[in-house]
mmCIF file of C-alpha atoms in Angstrom:
data_model
loop_
_atom_site.group_PDB
_atom_site.id
_atom_site.type_symbol
_atom_site.label_atom_id
_atom_site.label_comp_id
_atom_site.label_asym_id
_atom_site.label_seq_id
_atom_site.Cartn_x
_atom_site.Cartn_y
_atom_site.Cartn_z
ATOM 1 C CA MET A 1 -21.087 21.357 -1.555
ATOM 2 C CA ASN A 2 -22.182 18.483 -3.924
ATOM 3 C CA THR A 3 -24.282 15.895 -2.031
ATOM 4 C CA PRO A 4 -25.554 12.635 -3.706
ATOM 5 C CA SER A 5 -29.018 13.866 -3.968
ATOM 6 C CA SER A 6 -28.270 17.501 -5.219
ATOM 7 C CA ASN A 7 -25.835 15.625 -8.193
ATOM 8 C CA PRO A 8 -27.795 12.686 -9.802
ATOM 9 C CA ALA A 9 -25.129 12.180 -12.492
ATOM 10 C CA SER A 10 -23.148 10.907 -9.495
ATOM 11 C CA THR A 11 -25.437 7.823 -8.136
ATOM 12 C CA THR A 12 -26.949 5.032 -9.468
ATOM 13 C CA SER A 13 -30.819 4.522 -9.377
ATOM 14 C CA SER A 14 -30.239 2.602 -6.016
ATOM 15 C CA GLY A 15 -28.552 5.381 -4.406
ATOM 16 C CA ALA A 16 -24.939 4.213 -4.571
ATOM 17 C CA PHE A 17 -22.107 6.111 -6.290
ATOM 18 C CA SER A 18 -21.433 5.099 -9.633
ATOM 19 C CA ASP A 19 -18.408 3.711 -10.531
ATOM 20 C CA SER A 20 -16.982 6.281 -12.402
ATOM 21 C CA VAL A 21 -17.381 8.597 -9.493
ATOM 22 C CA LEU A 22 -15.230 5.844 -7.021
ATOM 23 C CA GLU A 23 -12.717 5.480 -10.172
ATOM 24 C CA SER A 24 -11.522 8.992 -9.203
ATOM 25 C CA VAL A 25 -11.081 8.664 -5.851
ATOM 26 C CA GLN A 26 -7.442 8.630 -4.652
ATOM 27 C CA VAL A 27 -5.835 6.057 -2.232
ATOM 28 C CA ASP A 28 -2.555 5.451 -0.183
ATOM 29 C CA LEU A 29 -1.056 2.122 -1.209
ATOM 30 C CA GLU A 30 1.886 0.981 1.114
ATOM 31 C CA ALA A 31 4.631 -1.816 0.411
ATOM 32 C CA PHE A 32 5.563 -3.608 3.250
ATOM 33 C CA VAL A 33 9.082 -5.242 3.048
ATOM 34 C CA GLY A 34 9.052 -7.123 6.322
ATOM 35 C CA GLN A 35 9.243 -6.518 10.130
ATOM 36 C CA ALA A 36 12.294 -6.531 13.004
ATOM 37 C CA GLU A 37 11.603 -7.112 16.602
ATOM 38 C CA VAL A 38 13.990 -5.058 18.586
ATOM 39 C CA THR A 39 14.181 -4.248 22.380
ATOM 40 C CA ILE A 40 13.897 -0.389 23.651
ATOM 41 C CA GLY A 41 17.678 -0.779 24.643
ATOM 42 C CA GLN A 42 18.719 -1.654 21.013
ATOM 43 C CA LEU A 43 16.312 0.854 19.599
ATOM 44 C CA LYS A 44 18.063 3.459 21.601
ATOM 45 C CA ARG A 45 21.468 2.347 20.541
ATOM 46 C CA LEU A 46 20.935 2.843 16.901
ATOM 47 C CA ARG A 47 23.066 4.968 14.926
ATOM 48 C CA PRO A 48 23.222 5.603 11.468
ATOM 49 C CA GLY A 49 24.807 2.776 9.488
ATOM 50 C CA ASP A 50 23.682 0.328 11.908
ATOM 51 C CA THR A 51 21.780 -2.574 10.026
ATOM 52 C CA ILE A 52 18.482 -4.183 11.021
ATOM 53 C CA ALA A 53 17.653 -7.677 10.098
ATOM 54 C CA LEU A 54 14.054 -7.980 8.719
ATOM 55 C CA THR A 55 11.849 -11.082 8.692
ATOM 56 C CA ALA A 56 11.347 -10.770 4.785
ATOM 57 C CA LYS A 57 13.974 -13.246 2.823
ATOM 58 C CA LEU A 58 15.978 -11.579 -0.012
ATOM 59 C CA ASN A 59 13.772 -12.916 -2.971
ATOM 60 C CA GLU A 60 10.349 -12.969 -1.127
ATOM 61 C CA ALA A 61 7.549 -10.868 -2.280
ATOM 62 C CA ILE A 62 7.053 -7.481 -1.177
ATOM 63 C CA GLU A 63 3.230 -7.118 0.033
ATOM 64 C CA LEU A 64 1.355 -3.926 -1.602
ATOM 65 C CA ARG A 65 -1.472 -3.008 1.106
ATOM 66 C CA LEU A 66 -4.155 -0.466 1.210
ATOM 67 C CA ASN A 67 -5.089 0.387 4.601
ATOM 68 C CA GLY A 68 -2.943 -2.198 6.248
ATOM 69 C CA LYS A 69 -4.425 -4.811 4.190
ATOM 70 C CA ALA A 70 -2.839 -6.611 1.728
ATOM 71 C CA ILE A 71 -4.124 -6.582 -1.794
ATOM 72 C CA ALA A 72 -1.033 -7.451 -3.835
ATOM 73 C CA ARG A 73 2.602 -8.970 -3.832
ATOM 74 C CA GLY A 74 5.255 -8.345 -6.203
ATOM 75 C CA GLU A 75 8.765 -7.769 -6.905
ATOM 76 C CA VAL A 76 10.690 -4.679 -6.310
ATOM 77 C CA VAL A 77 12.008 -3.084 -9.934
ATOM 78 C CA ALA A 78 13.612 0.257 -10.491
ATOM 79 C CA VAL A 79 11.334 2.811 -12.366
ATOM 80 C CA GLY A 80 13.577 5.455 -13.473
ATOM 81 C CA GLU A 81 15.322 6.920 -10.166
ATOM 82 C CA ASN A 82 12.334 5.331 -8.113
ATOM 83 C CA PHE A 83 11.406 1.838 -6.689
ATOM 84 C CA GLY A 84 8.587 0.337 -8.014
ATOM 85 C CA ILE A 85 6.498 -3.189 -7.766
ATOM 86 C CA ARG A 86 6.036 -5.548 -10.433
ATOM 87 C CA LEU A 87 2.888 -7.194 -9.712
ATOM 88 C CA THR A 88 3.304 -11.106 -9.383
ATOM 89 C CA GLU A 89 -0.165 -12.067 -7.282
ATOM 90 C CA ILE A 90 -3.177 -10.218 -6.767
ATOM 91 C CA VAL A 91 -4.436 -11.215 -3.549
ATOM 92 C CA SER A 92 -8.377 -11.946 -3.265
#
């Protein structure tokens, strides 16, 4: 196992990880569309084909989240056979 002290190329002179090491770290992003508040009774009665109204409006931006924190917003687009997000705003 390589630790920062055993692999000097991965650290800076201050001992912090270098940008090249950090840039290869994989993270999971989530696209948040909206939320709904339902009772347990409503939840128990849900069946395939039922519709749940979300708080988000149709043309409202979708949030892109990292660890539950919004980092960007955008609009839903098609990327081949998949959904994607075209970024319209980076959250500071």
